[in-house]
């Protein structure tokens, strides 16, 4: 009886929004990879934007603080906008490390960055409002769908390291209510240049001057969750530091998930104009999207420990950088041997942007690789390599670009990865 009810459930009507939610391509791919691993295959699975805690554990001082906070009984509801000590600690962290000035009332804490992005969309967007975002980028299409926003996608180009430009955005600025940007960008691991971001800020300021105070301005959602993970000479730039007047329109998204490899700890923060932050607080509060109280207290104490934070960031960046450089070099070597692959020099985050231009080739069993999907499958089945194609981030299905995430990479696996890739490329005609 119970099972027949379960079987009938796909026919139940739900909202159009829920009915038409698109499943994540990354999760679909991850499912296929999981099956292969469960069947005993060795897969070089570099698909997930997460860290293997054995390679990238969270800071030990943070672990200790979390244990202490639970032992001290911090297990009841936290304040709706986040614990005051954490908001003060984040304010100091942003000031000392990012040079931006936000007081504790302008900061909202949540259970990671996701609820904050959702709350920004819900705070700004009325049905049919336009959101402009680059492709590839992470999940803006889903937040637009949930809030009924009109999506304007700006297709990135390797010439700009896939970062959108003011020129790309200009045709849509008059209709835009949110420009959703991310730097360092997931999936590319690339960043805005100072000039590139300044030009976008100027475009937004000019547009908002035209709109005046009666109309809803165009807001900038600026997701900088990877900003601490810059490599070599890359310097993170942000809108308000470049153009102080952007403070009226910029809502930042940030947190500990990536900088401290703490994706499962769930502490994120947004900061921006007071009114927007207050509305976001109400939305997050109705969702109950708080970060657990003990984690908040722990994070507040940890972020005050400058010595521990400094040491941790040096260590995580060097481990990520070592892996990104090894892959970058490996792809360059293959390229110099005439293989149709390349990679963009890593700038930030734990992602490498690689190009595998084998669409049109024929596999040993006579299949022509006509789409990026077919190439992804060939790499997985033949080379035992799992990468995320850029179409999973909204880019064209014809795109030959892939995200390689090093958060789960064991250094000793890298030669095997390239051995397999090379052998699979050799088998194509
Ligand atoms: C650009 C970007 N923003 C936000 C998030 C979500 O972060 P959190 O895990 O803190 O919700 C991710 C996660 O992959 C991300 O890549």
Tab-separated table of C-alpha atoms and ligand atoms in Angstrom:
chain	number	residue	atom	x	y	z
A	1	UNK	CA	0.000	0.000	0.000
A	2	UNK	CA	2.690	2.428	1.079
A	3	UNK	CA	4.850	1.705	-1.950
A	4	UNK	CA	1.954	2.222	-4.400
A	5	UNK	CA	1.352	5.664	-2.852
A	6	UNK	CA	5.054	6.455	-3.300
A	7	UNK	CA	4.963	5.326	-6.935
A	8	UNK	CA	1.989	7.555	-7.711
A	9	UNK	CA	3.632	10.637	-6.201
A	10	UNK	CA	5.314	11.954	-9.412
A	11	UNK	CA	1.810	12.728	-10.676
A	12	UNK	CA	0.996	15.033	-7.762
A	13	UNK	CA	0.700	18.647	-8.790
A	14	UNK	CA	3.072	21.151	-7.226
A	15	UNK	CA	3.819	24.801	-8.014
A	16	UNK	CA	4.959	25.660	-11.523
A	17	UNK	CA	8.137	27.028	-9.990
A	18	UNK	CA	8.954	23.739	-8.235
A	19	UNK	CA	7.807	21.654	-11.186
A	20	UNK	CA	10.175	23.488	-13.495
A	21	UNK	CA	13.231	23.713	-11.261
A	22	UNK	CA	16.130	22.431	-13.326
A	23	UNK	CA	18.250	19.793	-11.652
A	24	UNK	CA	21.883	20.665	-11.188
A	25	UNK	CA	24.068	19.285	-13.988
A	26	UNK	CA	26.908	18.978	-11.489
A	27	UNK	CA	24.839	16.782	-9.200
A	28	UNK	CA	23.829	14.617	-12.173
A	29	UNK	CA	27.466	14.134	-13.121
A	30	UNK	CA	28.425	13.535	-9.489
A	31	UNK	CA	25.806	10.734	-9.375
A	32	UNK	CA	27.379	8.978	-12.366
A	33	UNK	CA	30.843	9.346	-10.858
A	34	UNK	CA	29.654	7.965	-7.532
A	35	UNK	CA	28.227	4.864	-9.228
A	36	UNK	CA	31.558	4.169	-10.900
A	37	UNK	CA	33.483	4.628	-7.684
A	38	UNK	CA	31.001	2.357	-5.881
A	39	UNK	CA	31.634	-0.252	-8.603
A	40	UNK	CA	35.333	-0.155	-7.684
A	41	UNK	CA	36.668	2.046	-10.498
A	42	UNK	CA	39.488	4.495	-9.804
A	43	UNK	CA	38.131	7.842	-10.974
A	44	UNK	CA	40.040	11.115	-10.922
A	45	UNK	CA	37.018	12.983	-9.629
A	46	UNK	CA	37.768	16.680	-9.698
A	47	UNK	CA	34.187	17.842	-10.075
A	48	UNK	CA	33.168	19.090	-6.681
A	49	UNK	CA	33.675	22.629	-5.401
A	50	UNK	CA	34.498	21.240	-1.998
A	51	UNK	CA	37.515	20.129	0.010
A	52	UNK	CA	38.580	16.677	1.124
A	53	UNK	CA	38.942	17.201	4.897
A	54	UNK	CA	41.856	14.755	5.001
A	55	UNK	CA	43.840	16.999	2.668
A	56	UNK	CA	42.292	20.341	3.620
A	57	UNK	CA	41.052	20.149	7.231
A	58	UNK	CA	39.458	23.224	8.808
A	59	UNK	CA	41.755	25.221	11.146
A	60	UNK	CA	42.433	23.226	14.321
A	61	UNK	CA	41.789	26.335	16.435
A	62	UNK	CA	38.329	26.586	14.857
A	63	UNK	CA	37.608	22.948	15.707
A	64	UNK	CA	38.678	23.601	19.298
A	65	UNK	CA	36.481	26.697	19.524
A	66	UNK	CA	33.470	24.779	18.173
A	67	UNK	CA	33.921	22.025	20.778
A	68	UNK	CA	34.324	24.634	23.511
A	69	UNK	CA	31.180	26.473	22.400
A	70	UNK	CA	29.075	23.308	22.529
A	71	UNK	CA	30.545	22.397	25.903
A	72	UNK	CA	29.606	25.866	27.141
A	73	UNK	CA	25.984	25.144	26.166
A	74	UNK	CA	25.530	27.505	23.207
A	75	UNK	CA	22.752	25.380	21.795
A	76	UNK	CA	19.702	27.648	21.770
A	77	UNK	CA	18.482	30.042	19.057
A	78	UNK	CA	21.027	32.596	17.935
A	79	UNK	CA	20.060	36.242	17.314
A	80	UNK	CA	18.138	36.645	14.044
A	81	UNK	CA	20.868	38.689	12.370
A	82	UNK	CA	23.690	36.654	13.920
A	83	UNK	CA	25.516	36.784	17.241
A	84	UNK	CA	26.779	40.255	18.010
A	85	UNK	CA	30.284	38.969	18.816
A	86	UNK	CA	30.513	37.351	15.380
A	87	UNK	CA	29.242	40.434	13.556
A	88	UNK	CA	31.835	42.511	15.426
A	89	UNK	CA	34.541	39.994	14.642
A	90	UNK	CA	33.566	39.933	10.936
A	91	UNK	CA	33.544	43.743	10.891
A	92	UNK	CA	37.127	43.702	12.194
A	93	UNK	CA	38.151	40.933	9.759
A	94	UNK	CA	36.783	42.928	6.805
A	95	UNK	CA	38.529	46.068	8.028
A	96	UNK	CA	41.940	44.512	8.729
A	97	UNK	CA	42.101	42.120	5.789
A	98	UNK	CA	39.868	43.709	3.156
A	99	UNK	CA	40.102	47.401	4.003
A	100	UNK	CA	36.321	47.841	3.886
A	101	UNK	CA	34.348	49.548	6.659
A	102	UNK	CA	31.081	47.936	7.750
A	103	UNK	CA	29.810	48.058	11.316
A	104	UNK	CA	28.118	45.122	13.002
A	105	UNK	CA	24.596	46.329	12.184
A	106	UNK	CA	25.372	46.291	8.465
A	107	UNK	CA	26.417	42.633	8.610
A	108	UNK	CA	24.034	39.672	8.457
A	109	UNK	CA	25.089	36.157	9.427
A	110	UNK	CA	23.549	33.050	7.911
A	111	UNK	CA	24.092	29.317	7.555
A	112	UNK	CA	26.607	29.734	4.737
A	113	UNK	CA	26.399	31.966	1.694
A	114	UNK	CA	23.498	30.304	-0.086
A	115	UNK	CA	20.617	31.621	2.080
A	116	UNK	CA	22.115	35.096	1.768
A	117	UNK	CA	22.128	34.953	-2.030
A	118	UNK	CA	18.542	33.712	-1.939
A	119	UNK	CA	17.617	36.551	0.444
A	120	UNK	CA	19.254	39.155	-1.804
A	121	UNK	CA	17.195	37.950	-4.748
A	122	UNK	CA	14.002	37.916	-2.668
A	123	UNK	CA	14.738	41.375	-1.272
A	124	UNK	CA	15.345	43.071	-4.618
A	125	UNK	CA	13.448	41.142	-7.257
A	126	UNK	CA	9.800	41.520	-8.196
A	127	UNK	CA	8.537	39.006	-10.723
A	128	UNK	CA	9.826	39.859	-14.190
A	129	UNK	CA	12.697	42.066	-12.980
A	130	UNK	CA	15.942	41.602	-14.856
A	131	UNK	CA	19.067	40.029	-13.387
A	132	UNK	CA	22.245	40.245	-15.449
A	133	UNK	CA	24.943	37.668	-14.787
A	134	UNK	CA	27.880	36.137	-16.604
A	135	UNK	CA	28.093	32.602	-17.894
A	136	UNK	CA	29.777	30.535	-16.788
A	137	UNK	CA	28.787	31.375	-13.232
A	138	UNK	CA	27.378	29.583	-10.257
A	139	UNK	CA	23.641	29.071	-9.689
A	140	UNK	CA	22.289	32.499	-10.693
A	141	UNK	CA	19.976	30.730	-13.148
A	142	UNK	CA	18.380	28.813	-10.253
A	143	UNK	CA	17.916	31.881	-8.024
A	144	UNK	CA	16.354	33.703	-10.997
A	145	UNK	CA	13.991	30.821	-11.567
A	146	UNK	CA	12.921	30.709	-7.921
A	147	UNK	CA	12.210	34.444	-7.800
A	148	UNK	CA	10.681	34.730	-11.286
A	149	UNK	CA	13.408	37.051	-12.531
A	150	UNK	CA	14.172	37.563	-16.196
A	151	UNK	CA	17.654	36.209	-16.863
A	152	UNK	CA	20.147	38.060	-19.019
A	153	UNK	CA	23.249	35.947	-19.511
A	154	UNK	CA	26.510	37.469	-20.606
A	155	UNK	CA	28.590	34.786	-22.304
A	156	UNK	CA	32.175	35.034	-21.082
A	157	UNK	CA	35.194	34.851	-23.300
A	158	UNK	CA	38.674	33.460	-22.610
A	159	UNK	CA	40.036	36.798	-23.898
A	160	UNK	CA	38.788	38.373	-20.638
A	161	UNK	CA	39.451	35.283	-18.512
A	162	UNK	CA	35.655	34.817	-18.637
A	163	UNK	CA	35.052	37.952	-16.532
A	164	UNK	CA	32.214	40.147	-17.864
A	165	UNK	CA	33.008	43.711	-18.951
A	166	UNK	CA	31.115	47.017	-18.707
A	167	UNK	CA	30.734	46.874	-22.478
A	168	UNK	CA	29.012	43.473	-22.201
A	169	UNK	CA	26.631	44.741	-19.503
A	170	UNK	CA	25.850	48.155	-20.975
A	171	UNK	CA	23.072	47.064	-23.375
A	172	UNK	CA	21.083	45.695	-20.401
A	173	UNK	CA	21.881	48.236	-17.691
A	174	UNK	CA	18.673	50.250	-18.160
A	175	UNK	CA	16.463	47.241	-17.416
A	176	UNK	CA	18.668	45.573	-14.780
A	177	UNK	CA	17.690	45.371	-11.108
A	178	UNK	CA	20.578	43.165	-10.069
A	179	UNK	CA	23.973	42.718	-11.667
A	180	UNK	CA	25.207	39.466	-10.102
A	181	UNK	CA	28.990	39.230	-10.141
A	182	UNK	CA	31.443	36.910	-8.496
A	183	UNK	CA	35.176	37.472	-8.113
A	184	UNK	CA	37.180	35.264	-7.818
A	185	UNK	CA	34.769	33.496	-10.129
A	186	UNK	CA	33.430	30.001	-9.727
A	187	UNK	CA	33.993	28.074	-12.043
A	188	UNK	CA	37.005	29.779	-13.642
A	189	UNK	CA	39.282	30.709	-10.730
A	190	UNK	CA	39.834	34.077	-12.414
A	191	UNK	CA	39.313	37.599	-11.037
A	192	UNK	CA	38.344	41.117	-12.044
A	193	UNK	CA	41.130	43.539	-12.848
A	194	UNK	CA	40.887	46.895	-11.109
A	195	UNK	CA	40.030	48.605	-14.384
A	196	UNK	CA	37.460	45.978	-15.368
A	197	UNK	CA	35.540	46.316	-12.108
A	198	UNK	CA	35.871	50.117	-11.992
A	199	UNK	CA	34.227	50.398	-15.385
A	200	UNK	CA	31.300	48.247	-14.257
A	201	UNK	CA	30.905	50.334	-11.065
A	202	UNK	CA	30.901	53.540	-13.127
A	203	UNK	CA	28.205	52.115	-15.370
A	204	UNK	CA	26.057	51.273	-12.330
A	205	UNK	CA	26.613	54.698	-10.715
A	206	UNK	CA	25.712	56.478	-13.933
A	207	UNK	CA	22.552	54.414	-14.346
A	208	UNK	CA	21.445	54.999	-10.752
A	209	UNK	CA	21.997	58.731	-11.127
A	210	UNK	CA	19.596	58.632	-14.085
A	211	UNK	CA	16.996	56.649	-12.128
A	212	UNK	CA	16.934	59.080	-9.233
A	213	UNK	CA	15.442	58.198	-5.854
A	214	UNK	CA	11.921	57.330	-7.004
A	215	UNK	CA	12.899	54.210	-8.923
A	216	UNK	CA	14.457	50.987	-7.715
A	217	UNK	CA	18.190	51.264	-8.347
A	218	UNK	CA	20.304	48.616	-9.973
A	219	UNK	CA	22.050	46.695	-7.194
A	220	UNK	CA	25.338	44.867	-7.411
A	221	UNK	CA	25.361	41.424	-5.840
A	222	UNK	CA	29.076	40.900	-5.282
A	223	UNK	CA	29.948	37.357	-4.282
A	224	UNK	CA	33.498	37.308	-2.944
A	225	UNK	CA	33.420	33.994	-1.108
A	226	UNK	CA	36.806	33.028	-2.612
A	227	UNK	CA	38.533	36.390	-2.044
A	228	UNK	CA	41.071	35.121	0.491
A	229	UNK	CA	42.268	32.431	-1.892
A	230	UNK	CA	44.246	34.501	-4.375
A	231	UNK	CA	47.487	33.138	-5.804
A	232	UNK	CA	50.861	34.623	-6.743
A	233	UNK	CA	50.458	38.242	-7.877
A	234	UNK	CA	46.675	38.343	-7.997
A	235	UNK	CA	45.092	41.083	-5.894
A	236	UNK	CA	41.410	40.890	-4.989
A	237	UNK	CA	39.511	44.062	-5.877
A	238	UNK	CA	36.031	44.973	-4.638
A	239	UNK	CA	33.492	47.577	-5.743
A	240	UNK	CA	33.287	49.819	-2.657
A	241	UNK	CA	37.059	50.083	-2.236
A	242	UNK	CA	37.314	51.187	-5.855
A	243	UNK	CA	34.249	53.437	-5.887
A	244	UNK	CA	33.045	54.425	-2.360
A	245	UNK	CA	29.668	55.573	-3.727
A	246	UNK	CA	28.970	51.931	-4.614
A	247	UNK	CA	28.297	51.400	-0.897
A	248	UNK	CA	24.672	52.434	-1.506
A	249	UNK	CA	24.126	49.676	-4.051
A	250	UNK	CA	26.503	46.803	-3.306
A	251	UNK	CA	25.546	43.724	-1.315
A	252	UNK	CA	28.527	41.510	-0.601
A	253	UNK	CA	28.368	37.753	-0.043
A	254	UNK	CA	31.181	36.142	1.905
A	255	UNK	CA	31.892	33.529	4.572
A	256	UNK	CA	34.215	30.833	5.847
A	257	UNK	CA	33.184	28.018	3.501
A	258	UNK	CA	36.046	28.342	1.052
A	259	UNK	CA	38.757	30.436	2.757
A	260	UNK	CA	38.837	28.040	5.722
A	261	UNK	CA	37.766	24.890	3.847
A	262	UNK	CA	34.729	24.926	6.138
A	263	UNK	CA	31.925	24.115	3.703
A	264	UNK	CA	30.165	21.918	6.264
A	265	UNK	CA	30.478	24.317	9.191
A	266	UNK	CA	27.915	26.743	7.694
A	267	UNK	CA	28.880	30.288	8.576
A	268	UNK	CA	28.369	32.987	5.954
A	269	UNK	CA	27.823	36.713	6.004
A	270	UNK	CA	26.442	39.449	3.796
A	271	UNK	CA	27.060	43.167	4.207
A	272	UNK	CA	25.584	46.124	2.450
A	273	UNK	CA	23.068	48.987	2.698
A	274	UNK	CA	21.226	48.934	6.036
A	275	UNK	CA	17.726	48.702	4.591
A	276	UNK	CA	18.622	45.792	2.327
A	277	UNK	CA	20.373	43.949	5.155
A	278	UNK	CA	17.351	44.449	7.456
A	279	UNK	CA	14.963	43.001	4.864
A	280	UNK	CA	17.319	40.100	4.205
A	281	UNK	CA	17.408	39.435	7.946
A	282	UNK	CA	13.613	39.093	8.011
A	283	UNK	CA	13.644	36.698	5.056
A	284	UNK	CA	16.446	34.547	6.509
A	285	UNK	CA	14.687	34.569	9.839
A	286	UNK	CA	11.446	33.193	8.327
A	287	UNK	CA	13.531	30.483	6.705
A	288	UNK	CA	15.352	29.745	9.946
A	289	UNK	CA	18.509	29.940	7.866
A	290	UNK	CA	20.675	30.802	10.860
A	291	UNK	CA	24.140	29.550	11.326
A	292	UNK	CA	24.262	27.318	14.442
A	293	UNK	CA	24.937	29.395	17.550
A	294	UNK	CA	27.977	27.415	18.695
A	295	UNK	CA	29.607	27.726	15.257
A	296	UNK	CA	28.966	31.473	15.352
A	297	UNK	CA	30.610	31.917	18.754
A	298	UNK	CA	33.508	29.708	17.655
A	299	UNK	CA	33.962	31.612	14.425
A	300	UNK	CA	33.846	34.940	16.279
A	301	UNK	CA	36.730	33.820	18.513
A	302	UNK	CA	38.676	32.201	15.699
A	303	UNK	CA	38.598	35.274	13.435
A	304	UNK	CA	40.055	37.357	16.288
A	305	UNK	CA	43.051	35.001	16.422
A	306	UNK	CA	45.142	36.789	13.787
A	307	UNK	CA	48.126	34.528	14.160
A	308	UNK	CA	46.075	31.364	13.568
A	309	UNK	CA	44.205	32.925	10.630
A	310	UNK	CA	47.450	34.127	9.010
A	311	UNK	CA	49.098	30.734	9.342
A	312	UNK	CA	46.069	28.897	8.037
A	313	UNK	CA	45.684	31.106	4.967
A	314	UNK	CA	49.373	30.787	4.069
A	315	UNK	CA	49.105	27.015	4.338
A	316	UNK	CA	45.854	26.488	2.435
A	317	UNK	CA	46.889	28.847	-0.344
A	318	UNK	CA	50.220	27.130	-0.799
A	319	UNK	CA	48.577	23.679	-0.938
A	320	UNK	CA	45.974	24.843	-3.461
A	321	UNK	CA	48.540	26.745	-5.501
A	322	UNK	CA	50.856	23.755	-5.684
A	323	UNK	CA	48.052	21.666	-7.158
A	324	UNK	CA	46.785	24.346	-9.551
A	325	UNK	CA	50.308	24.957	-10.837
A	326	UNK	CA	50.967	21.252	-11.324
A	327	UNK	CA	47.809	20.904	-13.441
A	328	UNK	CA	48.495	24.112	-15.339
A	329	UNK	CA	51.990	22.873	-16.178
A	330	UNK	CA	50.675	19.442	-17.124
A	331	UNK	CA	48.149	20.920	-19.561
A	332	UNK	CA	50.812	23.228	-20.998
A	333	UNK	CA	53.109	20.231	-21.530
A	334	UNK	CA	50.413	18.318	-23.377
A	335	UNK	CA	49.671	21.398	-25.449
A	336	UNK	CA	53.336	21.783	-26.390
A	337	UNK	CA	53.293	18.147	-27.555
A	338	UNK	CA	50.471	19.026	-29.963
A	339	UNK	CA	47.464	17.840	-27.959
A	340	UNK	CA	44.315	19.942	-28.298
A	341	UNK	CA	44.232	21.084	-24.693
A	342	UNK	CA	45.093	24.262	-22.819
A	343	UNK	CA	44.551	25.936	-19.454
A	344	UNK	CA	44.196	29.502	-18.185
A	345	UNK	CA	46.855	30.516	-15.673
A	346	UNK	CA	45.343	30.116	-12.191
A	347	UNK	CA	44.591	33.355	-10.343
A	348	UNK	CA	42.435	32.386	-7.377
A	349	UNK	CA	40.070	29.907	-5.688
A	350	UNK	CA	40.656	26.174	-6.154
A	351	UNK	CA	39.655	25.985	-9.792
A	352	UNK	CA	41.573	25.654	-13.013
A	353	UNK	CA	39.931	26.494	-16.317
A	354	UNK	CA	40.932	23.933	-18.918
A	355	UNK	CA	40.070	23.503	-22.556
A	356	UNK	CA	39.749	20.091	-24.138
A	357	UNK	CA	38.966	20.664	-27.804
A	358	UNK	CA	38.080	17.205	-29.016
A	359	UNK	CA	34.539	17.763	-30.249
A	360	UNK	CA	34.317	16.248	-33.718
A	361	UNK	CA	36.779	13.421	-32.945
A	362	UNK	CA	35.836	9.740	-33.165
A	363	UNK	CA	36.262	7.297	-30.274
A	364	UNK	CA	37.814	3.803	-30.706
A	365	UNK	CA	34.303	2.301	-30.831
A	366	UNK	CA	33.283	4.581	-33.673
A	367	UNK	CA	31.278	7.234	-31.804
A	368	UNK	CA	31.645	10.810	-32.951
A	369	UNK	CA	31.991	13.277	-30.062
A	370	UNK	CA	29.532	15.886	-31.258
A	371	UNK	CA	28.737	17.690	-28.000
A	372	UNK	CA	30.428	18.763	-24.780
A	373	UNK	CA	28.221	16.187	-23.069
A	374	UNK	CA	29.673	13.414	-25.236
A	375	UNK	CA	33.219	14.635	-24.510
A	376	UNK	CA	32.491	14.678	-20.769
A	377	UNK	CA	31.226	11.078	-20.986
A	378	UNK	CA	34.249	9.949	-23.004
A	379	UNK	CA	36.642	11.495	-20.481
A	380	UNK	CA	34.789	9.784	-17.662
A	381	UNK	CA	34.403	6.357	-19.282
A	382	UNK	CA	37.726	6.135	-21.081
A	383	UNK	CA	40.174	8.322	-19.137
A	384	UNK	CA	38.416	7.886	-15.773
A	385	UNK	CA	38.545	11.654	-15.419
A	386	UNK	CA	35.595	13.685	-14.130
A	387	UNK	CA	35.558	17.428	-14.793
A	388	UNK	CA	32.603	19.822	-14.909
A	389	UNK	CA	31.792	21.171	-18.381
A	390	UNK	CA	31.089	24.901	-18.509
A	391	UNK	CA	27.595	24.276	-19.841
A	392	UNK	CA	26.781	23.108	-16.304
A	393	UNK	CA	27.386	26.755	-15.349
A	394	UNK	CA	25.120	28.119	-18.063
A	395	UNK	CA	27.677	28.362	-20.904
A	396	UNK	CA	26.911	27.091	-24.390
A	397	UNK	CA	26.626	23.321	-24.913
A	398	UNK	CA	29.265	23.749	-27.617
A	399	UNK	CA	31.822	25.098	-25.133
A	400	UNK	CA	35.039	23.059	-24.853
A	401	UNK	CA	35.912	24.533	-21.452
A	402	UNK	CA	35.902	22.644	-18.167
A	403	UNK	CA	36.336	23.335	-14.451
A	404	UNK	CA	38.960	21.287	-12.662
A	405	UNK	CA	38.630	21.585	-8.881
A	406	UNK	CA	41.729	20.762	-6.819
A	407	UNK	CA	39.977	20.596	-3.431
A	408	UNK	CA	40.139	16.797	-3.443
A	409	UNK	CA	43.401	16.303	-5.343
A	410	UNK	CA	46.136	14.109	-3.909
A	411	UNK	CA	49.477	15.278	-5.316
A	412	UNK	CA	50.538	11.696	-6.011
A	413	UNK	CA	47.505	11.225	-8.308
A	414	UNK	CA	48.461	13.998	-10.741
A	415	UNK	CA	50.837	11.952	-12.975
A	416	UNK	CA	48.188	9.210	-13.298
A	417	UNK	CA	45.610	11.805	-14.339
A	418	UNK	CA	47.809	13.059	-17.170
A	419	UNK	CA	48.810	9.527	-18.177
A	420	UNK	CA	45.155	8.580	-18.560
A	421	UNK	CA	44.237	11.807	-20.340
A	422	UNK	CA	47.059	11.456	-22.825
A	423	UNK	CA	46.242	7.809	-23.557
A	424	UNK	CA	42.565	8.655	-24.124
A	425	UNK	CA	43.428	11.537	-26.425
A	426	UNK	CA	45.757	9.191	-28.345
A	427	UNK	CA	42.893	6.765	-28.907
A	428	UNK	CA	40.801	9.386	-30.743
A	429	UNK	CA	40.827	9.801	-34.498
B	1	LIG	C1	30.494	31.522	-5.861
B	1	LIG	C2	29.871	30.790	-4.731
B	1	LIG	N1	29.093	31.463	-3.880
B	1	LIG	C3	28.507	30.846	-2.850
B	1	LIG	C4	28.684	29.502	-2.636
B	1	LIG	C5	27.966	28.845	-1.491
B	1	LIG	O1	28.684	28.899	-0.346
B	1	LIG	P1	28.129	28.220	1.004
B	1	LIG	O2	28.636	26.806	0.981
B	1	LIG	O3	28.737	29.042	2.086
B	1	LIG	O4	26.655	28.261	0.974
B	1	LIG	C6	29.472	28.753	-3.496
B	1	LIG	C7	29.641	27.312	-3.286
B	1	LIG	O5	30.165	26.580	-4.062
B	1	LIG	C8	30.102	29.421	-4.565
B	1	LIG	O6	30.874	28.772	-5.421
